Each structure stands twice: as C-alpha cells, then as structure tokens.
PDB file of C-alpha atoms in Angstrom:
ATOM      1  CA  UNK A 132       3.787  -2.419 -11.721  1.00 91.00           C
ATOM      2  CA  UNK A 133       0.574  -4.225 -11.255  1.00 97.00           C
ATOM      3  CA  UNK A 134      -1.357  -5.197 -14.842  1.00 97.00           C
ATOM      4  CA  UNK A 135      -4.902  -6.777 -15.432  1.00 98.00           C
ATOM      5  CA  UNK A 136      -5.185  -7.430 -18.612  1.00 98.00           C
ATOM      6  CA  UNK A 137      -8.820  -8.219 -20.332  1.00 98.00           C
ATOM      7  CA  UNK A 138     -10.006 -10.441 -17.173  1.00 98.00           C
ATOM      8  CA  UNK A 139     -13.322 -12.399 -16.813  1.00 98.00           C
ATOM      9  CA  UNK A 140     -14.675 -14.331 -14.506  1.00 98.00           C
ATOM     10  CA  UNK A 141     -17.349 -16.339 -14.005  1.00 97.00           C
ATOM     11  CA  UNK A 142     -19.551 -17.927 -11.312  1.00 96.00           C
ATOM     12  CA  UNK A 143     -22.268 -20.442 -13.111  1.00 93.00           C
ATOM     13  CA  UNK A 144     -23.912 -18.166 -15.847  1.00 92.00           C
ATOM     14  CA  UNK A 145     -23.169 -15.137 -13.902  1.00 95.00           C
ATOM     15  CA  UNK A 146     -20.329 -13.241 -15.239  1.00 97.00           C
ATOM     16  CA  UNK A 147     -19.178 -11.242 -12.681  1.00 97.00           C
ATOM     17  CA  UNK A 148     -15.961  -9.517 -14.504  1.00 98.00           C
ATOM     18  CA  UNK A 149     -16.249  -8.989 -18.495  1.00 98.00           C
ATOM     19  CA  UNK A 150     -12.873  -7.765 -20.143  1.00 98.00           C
ATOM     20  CA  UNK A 151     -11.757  -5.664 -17.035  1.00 98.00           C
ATOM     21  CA  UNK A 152      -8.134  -4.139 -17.712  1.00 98.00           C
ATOM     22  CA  UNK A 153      -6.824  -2.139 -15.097  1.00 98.00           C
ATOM     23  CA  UNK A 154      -3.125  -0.910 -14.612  1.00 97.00           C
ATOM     24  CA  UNK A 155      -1.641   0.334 -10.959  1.00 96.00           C
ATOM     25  CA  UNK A 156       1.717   2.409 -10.934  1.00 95.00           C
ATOM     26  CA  UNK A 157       4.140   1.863  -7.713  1.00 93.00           C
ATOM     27  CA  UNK A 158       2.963   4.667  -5.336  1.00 94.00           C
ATOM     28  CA  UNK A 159      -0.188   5.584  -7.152  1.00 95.00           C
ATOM     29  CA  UNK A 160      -3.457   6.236  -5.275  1.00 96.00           C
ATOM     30  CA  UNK A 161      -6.149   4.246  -6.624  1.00 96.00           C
ATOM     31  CA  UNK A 162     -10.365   4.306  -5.781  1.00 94.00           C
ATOM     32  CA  UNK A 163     -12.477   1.427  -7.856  1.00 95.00           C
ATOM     33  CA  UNK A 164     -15.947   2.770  -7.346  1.00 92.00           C
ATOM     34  CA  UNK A 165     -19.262   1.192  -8.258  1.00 89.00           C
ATOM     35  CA  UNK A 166     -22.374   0.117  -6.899  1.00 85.00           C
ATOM     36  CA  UNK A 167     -23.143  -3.387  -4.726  1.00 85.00           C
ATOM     37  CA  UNK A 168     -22.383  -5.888  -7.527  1.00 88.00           C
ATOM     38  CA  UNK A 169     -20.711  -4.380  -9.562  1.00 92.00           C
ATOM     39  CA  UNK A 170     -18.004  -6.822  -9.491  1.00 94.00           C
ATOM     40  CA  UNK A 171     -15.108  -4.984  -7.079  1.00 94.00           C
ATOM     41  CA  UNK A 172     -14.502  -7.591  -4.534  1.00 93.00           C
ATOM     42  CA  UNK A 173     -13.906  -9.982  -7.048  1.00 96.00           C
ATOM     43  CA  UNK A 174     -11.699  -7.840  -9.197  1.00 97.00           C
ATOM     44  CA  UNK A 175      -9.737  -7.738  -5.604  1.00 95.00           C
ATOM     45  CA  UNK A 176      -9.766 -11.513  -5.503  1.00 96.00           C
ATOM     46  CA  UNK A 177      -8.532 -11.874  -8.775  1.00 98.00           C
ATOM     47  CA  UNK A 178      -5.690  -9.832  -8.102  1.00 97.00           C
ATOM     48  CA  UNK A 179      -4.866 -11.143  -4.492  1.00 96.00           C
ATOM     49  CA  UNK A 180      -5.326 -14.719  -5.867  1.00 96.00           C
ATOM     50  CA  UNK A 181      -8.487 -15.489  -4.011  1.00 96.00           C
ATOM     51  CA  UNK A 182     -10.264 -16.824  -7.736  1.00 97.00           C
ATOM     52  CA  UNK A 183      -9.076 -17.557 -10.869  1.00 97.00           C
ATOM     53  CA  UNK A 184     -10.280 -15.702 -14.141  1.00 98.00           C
ATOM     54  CA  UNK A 185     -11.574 -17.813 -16.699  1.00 97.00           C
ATOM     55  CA  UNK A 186      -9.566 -15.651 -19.234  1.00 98.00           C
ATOM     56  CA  UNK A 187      -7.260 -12.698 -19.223  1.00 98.00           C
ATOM     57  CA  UNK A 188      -3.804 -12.121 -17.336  1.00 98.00           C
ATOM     58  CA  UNK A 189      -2.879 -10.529 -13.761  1.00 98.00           C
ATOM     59  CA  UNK A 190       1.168  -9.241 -14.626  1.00 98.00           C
ATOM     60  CA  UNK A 191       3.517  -8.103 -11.019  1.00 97.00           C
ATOM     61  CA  UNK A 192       6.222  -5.911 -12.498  1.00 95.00           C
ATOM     62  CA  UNK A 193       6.099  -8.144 -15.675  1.00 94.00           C
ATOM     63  CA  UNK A 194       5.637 -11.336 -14.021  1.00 97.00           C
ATOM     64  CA  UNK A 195       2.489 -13.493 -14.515  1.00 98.00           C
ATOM     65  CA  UNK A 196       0.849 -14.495 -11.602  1.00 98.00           C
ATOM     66  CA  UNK A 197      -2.602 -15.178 -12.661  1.00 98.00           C
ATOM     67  CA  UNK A 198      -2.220 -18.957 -11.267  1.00 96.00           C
ATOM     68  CA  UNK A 199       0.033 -17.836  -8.312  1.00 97.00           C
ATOM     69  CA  UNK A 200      -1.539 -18.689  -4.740  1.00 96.00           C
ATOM     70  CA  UNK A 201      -2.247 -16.178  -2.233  1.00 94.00           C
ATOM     71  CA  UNK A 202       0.163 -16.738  -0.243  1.00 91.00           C
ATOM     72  CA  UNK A 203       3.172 -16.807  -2.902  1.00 93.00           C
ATOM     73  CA  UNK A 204       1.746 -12.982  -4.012  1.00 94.00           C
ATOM     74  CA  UNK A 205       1.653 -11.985  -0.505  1.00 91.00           C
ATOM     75  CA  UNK A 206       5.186 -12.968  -0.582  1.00 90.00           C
ATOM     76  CA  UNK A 207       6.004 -10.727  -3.806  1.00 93.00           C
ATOM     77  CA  UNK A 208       4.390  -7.549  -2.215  1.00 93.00           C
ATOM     78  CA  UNK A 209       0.580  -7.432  -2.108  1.00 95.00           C
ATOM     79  CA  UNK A 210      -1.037  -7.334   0.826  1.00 94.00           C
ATOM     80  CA  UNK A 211      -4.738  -6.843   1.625  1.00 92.00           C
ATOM     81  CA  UNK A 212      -6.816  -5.423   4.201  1.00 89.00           C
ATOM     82  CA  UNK A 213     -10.534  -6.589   4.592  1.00 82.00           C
ATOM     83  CA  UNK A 214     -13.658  -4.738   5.335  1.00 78.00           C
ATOM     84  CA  UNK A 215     -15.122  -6.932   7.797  1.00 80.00           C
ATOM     85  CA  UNK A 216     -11.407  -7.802  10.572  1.00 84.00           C
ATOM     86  CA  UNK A 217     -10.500 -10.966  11.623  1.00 87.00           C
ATOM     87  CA  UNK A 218      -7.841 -10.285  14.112  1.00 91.00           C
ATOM     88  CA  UNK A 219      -6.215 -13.036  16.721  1.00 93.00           C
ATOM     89  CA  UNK A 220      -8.333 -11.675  19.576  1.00 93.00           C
ATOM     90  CA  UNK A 221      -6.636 -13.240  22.346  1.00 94.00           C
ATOM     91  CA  UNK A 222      -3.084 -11.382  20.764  1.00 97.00           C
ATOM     92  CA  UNK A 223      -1.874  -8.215  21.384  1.00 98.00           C
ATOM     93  CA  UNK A 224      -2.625  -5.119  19.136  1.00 98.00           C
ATOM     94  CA  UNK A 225       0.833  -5.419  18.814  1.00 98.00           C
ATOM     95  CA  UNK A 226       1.435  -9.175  18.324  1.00 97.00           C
ATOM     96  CA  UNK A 227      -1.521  -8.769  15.414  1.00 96.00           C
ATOM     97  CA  UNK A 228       0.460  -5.933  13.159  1.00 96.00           C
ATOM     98  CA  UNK A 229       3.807  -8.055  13.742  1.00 96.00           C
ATOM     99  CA  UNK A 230       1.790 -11.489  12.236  1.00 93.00           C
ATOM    100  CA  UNK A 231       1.855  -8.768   8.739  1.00 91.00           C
ATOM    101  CA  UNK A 232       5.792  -8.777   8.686  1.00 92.00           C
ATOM    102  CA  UNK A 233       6.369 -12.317   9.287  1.00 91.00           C
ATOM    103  CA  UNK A 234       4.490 -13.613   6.877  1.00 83.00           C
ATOM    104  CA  UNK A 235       4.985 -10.934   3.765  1.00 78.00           C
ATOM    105  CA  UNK A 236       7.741 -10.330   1.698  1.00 81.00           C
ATOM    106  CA  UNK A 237      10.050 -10.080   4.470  1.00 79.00           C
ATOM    107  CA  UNK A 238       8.862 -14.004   5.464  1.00 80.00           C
ATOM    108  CA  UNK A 239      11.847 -16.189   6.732  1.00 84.00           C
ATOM    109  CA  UNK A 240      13.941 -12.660   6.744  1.00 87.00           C
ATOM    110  CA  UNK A 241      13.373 -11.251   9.902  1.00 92.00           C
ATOM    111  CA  UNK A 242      13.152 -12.024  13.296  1.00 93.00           C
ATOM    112  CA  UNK A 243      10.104 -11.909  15.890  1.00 94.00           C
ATOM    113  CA  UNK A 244      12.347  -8.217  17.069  1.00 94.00           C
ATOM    114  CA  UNK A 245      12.671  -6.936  13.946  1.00 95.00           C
ATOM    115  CA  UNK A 246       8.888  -7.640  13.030  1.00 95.00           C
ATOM    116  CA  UNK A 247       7.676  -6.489  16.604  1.00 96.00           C
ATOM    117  CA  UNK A 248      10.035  -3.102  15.794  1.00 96.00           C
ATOM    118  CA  UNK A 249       8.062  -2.716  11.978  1.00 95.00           C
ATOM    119  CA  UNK A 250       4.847  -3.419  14.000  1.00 96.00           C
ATOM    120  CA  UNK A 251       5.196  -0.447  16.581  1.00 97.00           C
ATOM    121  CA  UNK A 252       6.291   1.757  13.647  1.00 95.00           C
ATOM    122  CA  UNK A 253       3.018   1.152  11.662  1.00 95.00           C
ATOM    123  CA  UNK A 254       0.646   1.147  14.790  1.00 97.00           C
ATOM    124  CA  UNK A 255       2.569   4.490  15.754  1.00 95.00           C
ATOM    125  CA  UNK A 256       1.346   5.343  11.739  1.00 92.00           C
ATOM    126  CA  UNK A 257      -1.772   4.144  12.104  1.00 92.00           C
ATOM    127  CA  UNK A 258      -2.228   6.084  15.726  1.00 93.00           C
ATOM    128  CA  UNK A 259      -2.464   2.510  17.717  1.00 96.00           C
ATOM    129  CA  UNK A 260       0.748   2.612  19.345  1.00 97.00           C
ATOM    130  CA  UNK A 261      -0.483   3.318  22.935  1.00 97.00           C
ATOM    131  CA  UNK A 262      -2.887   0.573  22.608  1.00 98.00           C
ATOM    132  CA  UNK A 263      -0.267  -1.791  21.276  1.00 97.00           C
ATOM    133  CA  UNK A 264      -0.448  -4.064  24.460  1.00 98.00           C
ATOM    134  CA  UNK A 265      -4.021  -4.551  24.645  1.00 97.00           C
ATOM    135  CA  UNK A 266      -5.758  -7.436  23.515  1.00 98.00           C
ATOM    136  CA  UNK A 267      -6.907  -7.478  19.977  1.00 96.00           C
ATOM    137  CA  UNK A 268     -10.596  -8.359  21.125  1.00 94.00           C
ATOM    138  CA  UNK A 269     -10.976  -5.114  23.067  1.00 95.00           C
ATOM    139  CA  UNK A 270     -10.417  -2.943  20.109  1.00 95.00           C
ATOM    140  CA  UNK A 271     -13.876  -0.957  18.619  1.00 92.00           C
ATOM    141  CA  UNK A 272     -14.631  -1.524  15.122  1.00 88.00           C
ATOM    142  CA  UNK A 273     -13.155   1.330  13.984  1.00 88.00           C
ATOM    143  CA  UNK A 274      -9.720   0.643  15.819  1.00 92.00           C
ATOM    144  CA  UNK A 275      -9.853  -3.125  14.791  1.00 93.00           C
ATOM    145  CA  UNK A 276      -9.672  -1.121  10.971  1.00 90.00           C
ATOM    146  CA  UNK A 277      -6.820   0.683  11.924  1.00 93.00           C
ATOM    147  CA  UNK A 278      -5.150  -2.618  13.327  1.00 95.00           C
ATOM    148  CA  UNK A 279      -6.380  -4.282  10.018  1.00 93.00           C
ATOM    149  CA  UNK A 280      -4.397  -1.844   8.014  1.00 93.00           C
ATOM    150  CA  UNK A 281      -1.113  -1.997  10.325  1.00 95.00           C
ATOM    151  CA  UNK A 282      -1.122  -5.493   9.812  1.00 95.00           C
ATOM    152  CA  UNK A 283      -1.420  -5.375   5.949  1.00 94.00           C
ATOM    153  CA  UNK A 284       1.153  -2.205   6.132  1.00 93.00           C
ATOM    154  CA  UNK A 285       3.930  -4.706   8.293  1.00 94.00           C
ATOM    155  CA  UNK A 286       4.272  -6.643   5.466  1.00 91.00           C
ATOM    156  CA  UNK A 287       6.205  -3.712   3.591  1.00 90.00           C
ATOM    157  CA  UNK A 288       4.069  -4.175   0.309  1.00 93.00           C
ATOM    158  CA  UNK A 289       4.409  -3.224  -3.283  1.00 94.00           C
ATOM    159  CA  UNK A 290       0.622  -2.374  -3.758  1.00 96.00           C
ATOM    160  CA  UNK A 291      -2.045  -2.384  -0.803  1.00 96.00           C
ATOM    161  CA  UNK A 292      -5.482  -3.404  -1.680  1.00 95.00           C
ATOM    162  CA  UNK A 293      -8.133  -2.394   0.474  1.00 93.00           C
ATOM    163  CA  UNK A 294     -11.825  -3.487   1.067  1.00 88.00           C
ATOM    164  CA  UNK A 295     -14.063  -0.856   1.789  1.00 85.00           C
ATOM    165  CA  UNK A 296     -11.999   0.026   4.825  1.00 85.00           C
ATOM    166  CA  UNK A 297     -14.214   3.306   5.452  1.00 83.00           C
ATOM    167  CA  UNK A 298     -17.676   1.544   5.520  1.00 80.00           C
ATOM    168  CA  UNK A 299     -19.168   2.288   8.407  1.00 77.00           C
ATOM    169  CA  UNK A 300     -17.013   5.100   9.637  1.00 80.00           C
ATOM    170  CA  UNK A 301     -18.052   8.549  10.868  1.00 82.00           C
ATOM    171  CA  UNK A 302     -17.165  11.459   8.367  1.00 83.00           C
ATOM    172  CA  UNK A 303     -14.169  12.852  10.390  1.00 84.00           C
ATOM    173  CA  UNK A 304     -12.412   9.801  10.502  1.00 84.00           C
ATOM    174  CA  UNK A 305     -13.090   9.197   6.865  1.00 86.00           C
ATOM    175  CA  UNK A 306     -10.993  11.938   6.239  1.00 87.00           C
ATOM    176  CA  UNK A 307      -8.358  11.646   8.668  1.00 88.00           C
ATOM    177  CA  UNK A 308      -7.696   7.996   7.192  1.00 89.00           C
ATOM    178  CA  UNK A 309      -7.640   9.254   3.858  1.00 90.00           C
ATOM    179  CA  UNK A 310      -5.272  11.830   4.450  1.00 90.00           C
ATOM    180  CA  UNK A 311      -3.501   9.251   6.466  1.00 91.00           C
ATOM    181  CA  UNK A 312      -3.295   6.804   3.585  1.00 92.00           C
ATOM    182  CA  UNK A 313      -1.971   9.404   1.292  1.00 92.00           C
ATOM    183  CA  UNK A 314       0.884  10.352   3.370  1.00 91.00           C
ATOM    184  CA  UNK A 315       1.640   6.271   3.689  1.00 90.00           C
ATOM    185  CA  UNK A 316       1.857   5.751   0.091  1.00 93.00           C
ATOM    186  CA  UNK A 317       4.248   8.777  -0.237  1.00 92.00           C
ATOM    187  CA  UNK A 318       6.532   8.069   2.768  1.00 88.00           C
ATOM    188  CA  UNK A 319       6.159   4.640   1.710  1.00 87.00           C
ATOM    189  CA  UNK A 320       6.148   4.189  -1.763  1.00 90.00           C
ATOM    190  CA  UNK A 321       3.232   2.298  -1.998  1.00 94.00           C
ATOM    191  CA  UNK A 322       0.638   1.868  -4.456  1.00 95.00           C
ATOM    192  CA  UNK A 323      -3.104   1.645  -2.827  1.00 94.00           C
ATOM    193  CA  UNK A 324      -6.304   0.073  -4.182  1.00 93.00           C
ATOM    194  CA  UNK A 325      -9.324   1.205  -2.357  1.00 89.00           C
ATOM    195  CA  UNK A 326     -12.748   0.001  -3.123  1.00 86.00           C
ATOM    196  CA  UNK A 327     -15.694   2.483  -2.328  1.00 81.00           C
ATOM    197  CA  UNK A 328     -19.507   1.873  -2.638  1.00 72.00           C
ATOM    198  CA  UNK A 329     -21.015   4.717  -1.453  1.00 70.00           C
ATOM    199  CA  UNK A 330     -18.606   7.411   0.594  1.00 76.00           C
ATOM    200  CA  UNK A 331     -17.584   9.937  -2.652  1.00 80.00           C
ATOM    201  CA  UNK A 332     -15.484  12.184  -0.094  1.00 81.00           C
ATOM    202  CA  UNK A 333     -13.172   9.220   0.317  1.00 86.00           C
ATOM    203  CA  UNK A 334     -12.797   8.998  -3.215  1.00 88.00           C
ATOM    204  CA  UNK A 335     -12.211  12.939  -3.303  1.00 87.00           C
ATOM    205  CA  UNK A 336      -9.917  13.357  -0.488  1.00 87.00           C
ATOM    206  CA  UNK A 337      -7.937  10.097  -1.243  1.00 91.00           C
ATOM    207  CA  UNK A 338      -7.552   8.976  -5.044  1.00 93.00           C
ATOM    208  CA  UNK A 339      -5.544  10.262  -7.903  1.00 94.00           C
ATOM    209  CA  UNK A 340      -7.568   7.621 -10.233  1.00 96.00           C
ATOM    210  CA  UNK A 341     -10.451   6.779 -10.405  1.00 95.00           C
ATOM    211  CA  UNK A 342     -12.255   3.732 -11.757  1.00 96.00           C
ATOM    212  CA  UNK A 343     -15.712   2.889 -12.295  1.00 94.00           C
ATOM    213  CA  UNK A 344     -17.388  -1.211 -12.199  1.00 95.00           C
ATOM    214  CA  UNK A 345     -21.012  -1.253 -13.579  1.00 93.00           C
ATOM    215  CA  UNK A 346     -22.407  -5.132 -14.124  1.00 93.00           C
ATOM    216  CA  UNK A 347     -18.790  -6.359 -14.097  1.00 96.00           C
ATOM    217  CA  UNK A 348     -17.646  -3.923 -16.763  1.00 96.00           C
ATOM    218  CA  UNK A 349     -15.070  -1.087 -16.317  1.00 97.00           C
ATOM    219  CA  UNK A 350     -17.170   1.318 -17.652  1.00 94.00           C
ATOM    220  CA  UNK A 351     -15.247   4.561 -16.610  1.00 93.00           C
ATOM    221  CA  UNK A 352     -11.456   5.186 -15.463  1.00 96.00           C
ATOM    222  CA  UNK A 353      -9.268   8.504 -15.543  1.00 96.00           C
ATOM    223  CA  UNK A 354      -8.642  11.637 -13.149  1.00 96.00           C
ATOM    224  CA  UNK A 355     -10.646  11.732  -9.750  1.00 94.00           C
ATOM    225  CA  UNK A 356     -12.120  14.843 -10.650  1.00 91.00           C
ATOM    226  CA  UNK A 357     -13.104  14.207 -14.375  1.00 93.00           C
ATOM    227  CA  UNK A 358     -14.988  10.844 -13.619  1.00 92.00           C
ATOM    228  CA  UNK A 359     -16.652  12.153 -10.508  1.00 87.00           C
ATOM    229  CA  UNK A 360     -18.411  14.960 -13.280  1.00 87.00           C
ATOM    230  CA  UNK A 361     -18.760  12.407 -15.636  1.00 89.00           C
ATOM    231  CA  UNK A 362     -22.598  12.114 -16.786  1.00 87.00           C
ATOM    232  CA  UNK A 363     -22.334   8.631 -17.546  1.00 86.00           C
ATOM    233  CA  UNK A 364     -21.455   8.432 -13.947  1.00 81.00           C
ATOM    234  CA  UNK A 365     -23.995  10.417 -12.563  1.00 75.00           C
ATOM    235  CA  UNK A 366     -26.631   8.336 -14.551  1.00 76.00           C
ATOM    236  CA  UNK A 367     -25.879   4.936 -13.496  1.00 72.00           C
ATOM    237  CA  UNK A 368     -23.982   5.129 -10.542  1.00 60.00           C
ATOM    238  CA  UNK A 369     -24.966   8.419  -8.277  1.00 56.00           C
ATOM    239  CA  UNK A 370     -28.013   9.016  -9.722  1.00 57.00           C
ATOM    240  CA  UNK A 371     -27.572  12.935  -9.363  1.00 50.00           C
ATOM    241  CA  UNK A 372     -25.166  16.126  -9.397  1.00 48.00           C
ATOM    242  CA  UNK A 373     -21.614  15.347  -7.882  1.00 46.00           C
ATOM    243  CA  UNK A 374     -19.704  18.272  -6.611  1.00 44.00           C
ATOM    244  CA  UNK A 375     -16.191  17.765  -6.466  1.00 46.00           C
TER     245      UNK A 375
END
C-alpha cells in the first residue's frame, strides 16, 4: 500500500536518510525503532509530506506522491499523530476528534453530524467519550495523547503514523494503548507506523515488523521477535541482552 523506495534526504552536509526503503501493507502493525537521531521523524516527514527527499520515491497504492503536499495526502488516507499535542484548547474533547473527519479523506463529504457521530465513536475507542464535552485544555498529557490519536483516527485513514505516542507514559498504559492500537488496526483495517526510542515492550506488545534506523540507514527490518534478538541490534542500539 504504502512504498519508500531508496529515499535520502539531506539537511546542509548532514544526511539524515541514506537509501531508506521501507514497504507498509494495509492493516499491518509497524514499530521503526532506533536511537535519538537516527533519522525516524524525518522518515515520518517524508512520508506525511512534511520534507522532500533529495532522491528516491514515496508510492500510495501505486501512486507517487513524493511532491504531494500534506494536506492533499491527508486527503488520500494518511493521517498522523504527534508526540508533543497541539489541540484547540478552548474546543471540546469532542469538537477536537471531529476537526480529524472534516478535514481527511472524508473532507467536503460529510457534515459537522456525521463528523461529530465518527468523533464520539473514536473517543468511545480511545476511552474519552465521557470527557467528550470538556475543554481540550483541561485534558492531562496522557489524555491529550489519547485525544491526539482520536483525532488522527476521525479521519478514517489508510495508514496511521505515529510519533512516539508512548513517550512519557507509565508502563500500564503503555500496554493498554498497545493492545488498544492492535485491536484498531484489525476492526479498522488500518495500517500503523509507530516510532519508538526507548520503550521495547511497546515494540513487543504492539508490532508485527520491526524496523531498525542507525545514522539514517535502515540497518535492520523483519519479524518483531527476530530483530529484537538480533546481535547487530543489541550492539548498536540496546547495548545489552533483549528478552522478548
């Protein structure tokens, strides 16, 4: 569904993505682990439009879109969810999640009902629904991740791309999202992106694929378990034993 095909970019004489290929299946579960730097976000901006490469190809269900604006993919299906929210804070929890379906691919489709009715069904996903009245601003940080993914979720997407949504997050809830996300992309048919620095039960609990970003270079990509035991992994990126 989703193709990037021998990518680079560059920022001045730093070449933050060398020859990254990387190819996401419609309701696959994805992590892209790697250490602070290792290029992630920007493999995420590639694909969301945010930069352009300098070389190489981003391909939606056959279709290049490697010059395609933001907003024009966010039409076609993908939709992203940040690590640090933004929301409207003076909106409702509600009014936030329905901005996602008016402005996705369902964008001059819909009314402000029908995207109100998708919003309460993704904050009732999300477990938000009895908050769906409240301001936005009142939210914890935690909860303002749960509205950020409710938003991105109201657009109905092909693939979901998410920012190191768990950063910060108490082990419990790690797991309770990530067994949250994986019953999304099932009921949903939606292919996730995640990308994880440091919390490896995400990646366990969560991803059917893994891949690995070391200095801009996909240096690792295959079955959760079989990267996570991976010595090259170990030696670069954790440092030490993995259990998995």
């Amino acid at each position: 569904m989703l193709e990037v095909i021998n990518v680079t970019k560059r920022f001045g004489g730093l070449v933050a993505l060398r020859n990254v290929s990387l190819k996401i299946d419609r309701g696959e579960k994805i992590a892209i682990i790697g250490p602070n730097g290792s290029g992630k976000t920007t493999l995420l901006n590639v694909i969301s439009g945010v930069y352009k490469p300098e070389s190489g190809r981003v391909l939606l269900t056959g279709e290049d879109i490697t010059y395609t604006p933001p907003y024009e993919r966010a039409k076609m299906g993908i939709a992203r969810a940040f690590q640090i929210p933004k929301p409207f804070s003076n909106l409702t929890v509600r009014e936030n999640a329905a901005i996602g379906a008016l402005f996705g691919p369902l964008y001059g489709k819909i009314s402000v009902r029908e995207a109100l009715e998708i919003a309460d069904h993704m904050l009732k996903l999300v477990g938000l629904y009895d908050k769906r009245d409240e301001l936005a601003g009142k939210l914890t940080v935690p909860e303002l991740k749960l509205l950020e993914l409710a938003r991105a979720l109201s657009s109905k997407p092909k693939i979901l791309l998410l920012d190191e949504i768990v950063a910060g997050m108490p082990p419990s809830m790690v797991d309770q999202l990530m067994l949250l996300l994986k019953r999304i992309s099932d009921e949903e048919n939606i292919a996730i992106a995640t990308l994880i620095e440091h919390v490896m039960r995400a990646v366990v609990r969560f991803a059917e694929r893994v891949a690995v970003l070391h200095q801009g270079t996909k240096i690792l990509e295959g079955k959760t378990e079989e990267v996570l035991r991976n010595p090259i992994l170990e030696e670069i990126y954790l440092g030490k034993k993995w259990s998995v």
